[in-house]
mmCIF file with all atom_site columns, C-alpha atoms in Angstrom:
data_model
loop_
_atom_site.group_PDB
_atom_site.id
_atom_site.type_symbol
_atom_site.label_atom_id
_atom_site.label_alt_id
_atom_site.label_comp_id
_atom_site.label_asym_id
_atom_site.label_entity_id
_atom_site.label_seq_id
_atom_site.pdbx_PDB_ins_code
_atom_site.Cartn_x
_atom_site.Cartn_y
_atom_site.Cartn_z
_atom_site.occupancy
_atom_site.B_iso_or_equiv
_atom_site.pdbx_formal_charge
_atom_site.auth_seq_id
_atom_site.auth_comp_id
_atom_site.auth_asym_id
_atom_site.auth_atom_id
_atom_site.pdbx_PDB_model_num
ATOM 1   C CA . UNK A 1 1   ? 8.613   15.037  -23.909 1.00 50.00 ? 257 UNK A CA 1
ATOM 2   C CA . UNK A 1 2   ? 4.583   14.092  -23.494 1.00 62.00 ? 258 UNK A CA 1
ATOM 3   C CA . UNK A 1 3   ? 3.879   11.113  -21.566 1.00 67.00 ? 259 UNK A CA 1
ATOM 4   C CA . UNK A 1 4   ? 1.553   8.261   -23.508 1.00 86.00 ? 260 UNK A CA 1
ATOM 5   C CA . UNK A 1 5   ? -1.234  6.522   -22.382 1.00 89.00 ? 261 UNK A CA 1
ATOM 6   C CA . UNK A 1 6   ? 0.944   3.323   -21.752 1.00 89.00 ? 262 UNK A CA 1
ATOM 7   C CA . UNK A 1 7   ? 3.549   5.115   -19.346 1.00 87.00 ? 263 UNK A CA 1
ATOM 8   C CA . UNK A 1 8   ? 0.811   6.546   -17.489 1.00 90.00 ? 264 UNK A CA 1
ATOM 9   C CA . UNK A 1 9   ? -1.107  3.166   -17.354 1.00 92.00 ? 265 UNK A CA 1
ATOM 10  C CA . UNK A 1 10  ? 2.378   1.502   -16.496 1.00 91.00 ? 266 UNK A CA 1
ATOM 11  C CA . UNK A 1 11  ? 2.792   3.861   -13.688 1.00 90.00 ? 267 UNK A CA 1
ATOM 12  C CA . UNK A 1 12  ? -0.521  2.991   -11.986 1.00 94.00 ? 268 UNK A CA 1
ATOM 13  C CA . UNK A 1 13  ? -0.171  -0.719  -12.316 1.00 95.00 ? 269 UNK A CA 1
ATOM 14  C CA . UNK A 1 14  ? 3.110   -0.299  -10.034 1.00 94.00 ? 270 UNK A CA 1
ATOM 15  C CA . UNK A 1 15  ? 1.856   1.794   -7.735  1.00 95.00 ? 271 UNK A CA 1
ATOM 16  C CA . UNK A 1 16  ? -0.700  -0.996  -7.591  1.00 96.00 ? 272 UNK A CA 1
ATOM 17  C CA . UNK A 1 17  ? 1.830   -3.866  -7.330  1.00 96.00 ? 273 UNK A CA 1
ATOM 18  C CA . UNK A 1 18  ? 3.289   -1.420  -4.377  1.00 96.00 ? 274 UNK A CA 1
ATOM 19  C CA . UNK A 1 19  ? 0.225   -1.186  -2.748  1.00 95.00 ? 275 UNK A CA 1
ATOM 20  C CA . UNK A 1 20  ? -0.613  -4.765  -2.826  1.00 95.00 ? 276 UNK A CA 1
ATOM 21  C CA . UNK A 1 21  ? 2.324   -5.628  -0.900  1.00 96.00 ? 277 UNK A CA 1
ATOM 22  C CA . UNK A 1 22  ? 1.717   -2.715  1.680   1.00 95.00 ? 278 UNK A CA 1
ATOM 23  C CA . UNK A 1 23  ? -1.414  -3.998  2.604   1.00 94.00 ? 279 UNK A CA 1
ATOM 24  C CA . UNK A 1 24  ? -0.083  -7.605  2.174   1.00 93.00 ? 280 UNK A CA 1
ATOM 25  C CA . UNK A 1 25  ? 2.794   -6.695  4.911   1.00 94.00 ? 281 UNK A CA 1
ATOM 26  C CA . UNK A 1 26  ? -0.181  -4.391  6.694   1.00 92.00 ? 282 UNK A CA 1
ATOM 27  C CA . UNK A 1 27  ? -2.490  -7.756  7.138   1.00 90.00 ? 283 UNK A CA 1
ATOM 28  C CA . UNK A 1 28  ? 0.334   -9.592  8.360   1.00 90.00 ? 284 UNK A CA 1
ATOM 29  C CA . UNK A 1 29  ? 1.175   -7.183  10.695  1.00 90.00 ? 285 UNK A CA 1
ATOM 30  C CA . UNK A 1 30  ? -2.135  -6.842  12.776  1.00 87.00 ? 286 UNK A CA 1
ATOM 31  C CA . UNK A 1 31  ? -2.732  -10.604 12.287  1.00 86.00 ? 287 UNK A CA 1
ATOM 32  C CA . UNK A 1 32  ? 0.286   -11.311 14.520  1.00 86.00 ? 288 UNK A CA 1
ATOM 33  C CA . UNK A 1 33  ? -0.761  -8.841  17.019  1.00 83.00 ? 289 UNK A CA 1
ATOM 34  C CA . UNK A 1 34  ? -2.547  -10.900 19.178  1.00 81.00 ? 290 UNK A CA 1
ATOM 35  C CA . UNK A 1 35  ? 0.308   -13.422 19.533  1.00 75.00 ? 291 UNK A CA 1
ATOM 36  C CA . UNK A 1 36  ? 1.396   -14.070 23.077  1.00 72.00 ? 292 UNK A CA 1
ATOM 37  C CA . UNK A 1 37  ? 4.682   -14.384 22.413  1.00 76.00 ? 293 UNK A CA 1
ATOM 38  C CA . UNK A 1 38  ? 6.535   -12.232 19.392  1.00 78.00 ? 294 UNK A CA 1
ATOM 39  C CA . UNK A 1 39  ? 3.436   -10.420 18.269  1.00 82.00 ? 295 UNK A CA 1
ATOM 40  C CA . UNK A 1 40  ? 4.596   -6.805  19.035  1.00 85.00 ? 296 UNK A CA 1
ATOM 41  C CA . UNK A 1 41  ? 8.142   -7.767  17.103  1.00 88.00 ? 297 UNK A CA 1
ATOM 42  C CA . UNK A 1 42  ? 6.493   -9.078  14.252  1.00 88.00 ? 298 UNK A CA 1
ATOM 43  C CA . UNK A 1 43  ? 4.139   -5.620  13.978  1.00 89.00 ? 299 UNK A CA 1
ATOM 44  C CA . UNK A 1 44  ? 7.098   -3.548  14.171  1.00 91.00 ? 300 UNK A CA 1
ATOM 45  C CA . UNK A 1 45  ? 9.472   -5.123  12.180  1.00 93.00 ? 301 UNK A CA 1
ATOM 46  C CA . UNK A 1 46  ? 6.641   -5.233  9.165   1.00 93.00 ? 302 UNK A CA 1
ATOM 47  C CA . UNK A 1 47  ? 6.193   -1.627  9.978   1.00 94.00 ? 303 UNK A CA 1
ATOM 48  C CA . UNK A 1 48  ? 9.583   -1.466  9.289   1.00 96.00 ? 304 UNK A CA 1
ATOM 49  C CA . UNK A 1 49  ? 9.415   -3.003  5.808   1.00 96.00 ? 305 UNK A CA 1
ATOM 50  C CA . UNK A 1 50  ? 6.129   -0.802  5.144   1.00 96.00 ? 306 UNK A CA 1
ATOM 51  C CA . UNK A 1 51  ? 8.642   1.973   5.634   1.00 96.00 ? 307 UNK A CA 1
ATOM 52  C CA . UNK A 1 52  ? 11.504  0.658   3.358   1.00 97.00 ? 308 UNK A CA 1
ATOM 53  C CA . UNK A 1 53  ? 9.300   -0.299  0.754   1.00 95.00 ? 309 UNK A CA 1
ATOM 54  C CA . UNK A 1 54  ? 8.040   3.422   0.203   1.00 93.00 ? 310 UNK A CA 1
ATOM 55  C CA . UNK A 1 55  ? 11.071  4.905   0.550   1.00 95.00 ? 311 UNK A CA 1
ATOM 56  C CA . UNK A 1 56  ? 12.708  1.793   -1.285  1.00 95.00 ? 312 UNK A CA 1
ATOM 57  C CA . UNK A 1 57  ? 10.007  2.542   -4.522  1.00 93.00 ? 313 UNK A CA 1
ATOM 58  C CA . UNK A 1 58  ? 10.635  7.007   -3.593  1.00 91.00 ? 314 UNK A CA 1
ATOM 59  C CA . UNK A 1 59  ? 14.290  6.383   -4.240  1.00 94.00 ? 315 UNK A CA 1
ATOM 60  C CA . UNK A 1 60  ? 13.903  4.069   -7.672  1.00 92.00 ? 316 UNK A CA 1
ATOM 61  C CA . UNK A 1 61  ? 11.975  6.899   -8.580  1.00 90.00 ? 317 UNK A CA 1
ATOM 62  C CA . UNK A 1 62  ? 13.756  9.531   -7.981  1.00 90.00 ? 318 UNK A CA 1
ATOM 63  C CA . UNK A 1 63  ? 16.985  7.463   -8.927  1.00 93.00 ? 319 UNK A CA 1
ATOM 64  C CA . UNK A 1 64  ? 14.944  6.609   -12.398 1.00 90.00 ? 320 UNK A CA 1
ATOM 65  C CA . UNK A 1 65  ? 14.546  10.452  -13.504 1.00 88.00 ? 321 UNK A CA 1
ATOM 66  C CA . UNK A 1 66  ? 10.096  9.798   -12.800 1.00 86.00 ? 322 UNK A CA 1
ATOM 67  C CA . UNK A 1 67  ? 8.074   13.111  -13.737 1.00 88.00 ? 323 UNK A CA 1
ATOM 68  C CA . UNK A 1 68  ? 5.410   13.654  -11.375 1.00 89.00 ? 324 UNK A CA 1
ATOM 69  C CA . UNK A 1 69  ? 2.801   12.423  -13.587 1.00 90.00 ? 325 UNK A CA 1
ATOM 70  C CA . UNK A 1 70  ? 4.611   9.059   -13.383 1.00 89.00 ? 326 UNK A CA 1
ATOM 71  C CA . UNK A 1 71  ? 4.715   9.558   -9.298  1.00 91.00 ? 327 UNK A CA 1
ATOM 72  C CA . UNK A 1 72  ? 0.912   10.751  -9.318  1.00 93.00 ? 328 UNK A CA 1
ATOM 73  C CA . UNK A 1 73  ? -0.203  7.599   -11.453 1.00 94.00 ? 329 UNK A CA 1
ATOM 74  C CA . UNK A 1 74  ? 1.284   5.610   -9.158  1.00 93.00 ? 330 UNK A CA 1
ATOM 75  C CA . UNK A 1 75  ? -0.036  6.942   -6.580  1.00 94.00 ? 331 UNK A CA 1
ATOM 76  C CA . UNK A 1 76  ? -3.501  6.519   -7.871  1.00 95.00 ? 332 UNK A CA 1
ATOM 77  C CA . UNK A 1 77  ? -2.675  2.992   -8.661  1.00 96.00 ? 333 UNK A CA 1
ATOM 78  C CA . UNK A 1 78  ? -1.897  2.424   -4.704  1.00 95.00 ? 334 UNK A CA 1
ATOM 79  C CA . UNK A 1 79  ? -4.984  4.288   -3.979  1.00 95.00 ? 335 UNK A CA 1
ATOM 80  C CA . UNK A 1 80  ? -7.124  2.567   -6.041  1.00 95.00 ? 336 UNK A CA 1
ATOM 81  C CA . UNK A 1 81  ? -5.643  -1.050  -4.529  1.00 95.00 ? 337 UNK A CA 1
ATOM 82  C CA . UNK A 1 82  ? -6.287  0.420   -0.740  1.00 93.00 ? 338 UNK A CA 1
ATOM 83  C CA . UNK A 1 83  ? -9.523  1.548   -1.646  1.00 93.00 ? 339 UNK A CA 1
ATOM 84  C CA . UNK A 1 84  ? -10.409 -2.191  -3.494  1.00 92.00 ? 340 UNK A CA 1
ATOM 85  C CA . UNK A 1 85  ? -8.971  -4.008  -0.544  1.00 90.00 ? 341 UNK A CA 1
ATOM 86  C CA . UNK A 1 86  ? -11.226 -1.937  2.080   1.00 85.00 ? 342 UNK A CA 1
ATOM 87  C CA . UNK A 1 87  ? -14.403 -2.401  -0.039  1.00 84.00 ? 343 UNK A CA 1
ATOM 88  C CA . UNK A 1 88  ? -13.519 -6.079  -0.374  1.00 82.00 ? 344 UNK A CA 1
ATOM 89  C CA . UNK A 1 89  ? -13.258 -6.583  3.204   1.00 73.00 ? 345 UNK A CA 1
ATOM 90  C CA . UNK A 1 90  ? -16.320 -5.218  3.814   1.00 65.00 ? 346 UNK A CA 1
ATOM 91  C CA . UNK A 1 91  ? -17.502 -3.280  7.608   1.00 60.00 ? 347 UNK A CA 1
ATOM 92  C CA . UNK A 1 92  ? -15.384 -5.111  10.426  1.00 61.00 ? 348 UNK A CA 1
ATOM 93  C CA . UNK A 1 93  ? -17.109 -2.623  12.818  1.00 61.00 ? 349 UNK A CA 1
ATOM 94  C CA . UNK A 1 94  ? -21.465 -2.309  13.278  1.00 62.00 ? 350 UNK A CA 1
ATOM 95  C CA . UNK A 1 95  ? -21.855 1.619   11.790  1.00 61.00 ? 351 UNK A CA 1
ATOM 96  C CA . UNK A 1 96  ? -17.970 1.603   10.920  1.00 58.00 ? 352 UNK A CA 1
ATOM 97  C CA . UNK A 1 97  ? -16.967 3.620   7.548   1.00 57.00 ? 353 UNK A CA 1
ATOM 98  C CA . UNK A 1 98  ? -14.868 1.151   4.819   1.00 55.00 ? 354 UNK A CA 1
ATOM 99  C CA . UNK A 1 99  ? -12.885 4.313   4.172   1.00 54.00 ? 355 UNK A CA 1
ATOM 100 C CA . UNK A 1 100 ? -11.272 4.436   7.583   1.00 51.00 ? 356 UNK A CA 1
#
C-alpha cells in the first residue's frame, strides 16, 4: 500500500504542530531561567515535557502502525517549523549563525 500526497502532507503538518509546541515549551523554558526564585524548576520540568512529548508523539506512532515515510514527513514538518522559528527570530548574537 503507496502512500498519497495527502498522508504525506498530513504527516508533515503534525510534525509541524509537534514542533510548534517544542519550541513553544523551549521559549518558555529559557525565559524563566533568569528567575530568582523557581527558574531552574521551571527549565527542568519543561525539559521534562519536551521529553514526553517526543516520546508521547514516538509511541502514537508506533502504537498507530506509521511507515517511515509517515515518521520522515513528520520529521521534516518539525524541521521545517525549527528552521522558520530560528530565521524568524533573527541573530540574537553579533556574527552568531541562525542555524545554531
Amino acid at each position: 500500500m503507496s502512500l498519497s500526497i495527502l498522508s504525506l502532507f498530513l504527516g508533515a503538518l503534525a510534525g509541524g504542530g509537534l514542533g510548534a509546541v517544542y519550541l513553544g515549551l523551549l521559549w518558555v523554558a529559557v525565559r524563566s531561567l533568569p528567575q530568582d526564585r523557581g527558574g531552574v524548576l521551571v527549565f527542568v520540568g519543561l525539559g521534562l515535557a519536551r521529553v514526553a512529548l517526543l516520546l508521547g508523539a514516538l509511541a502514537a506512532a508506533a502504537t498507530l502502525g506509521l511507515r517511515i515515510e509517515g515518521i520522515a514527513a513528520a520529521v521534516v514538518g518539525f524541521l521545517a517549523v525549527r528552521l522558520a522559528a530560528t530565521r524568524w527570530l533573527g541573530d540574537p548574537t553579533p556574527g552568531g549563525a541562525t542555524w545554531k
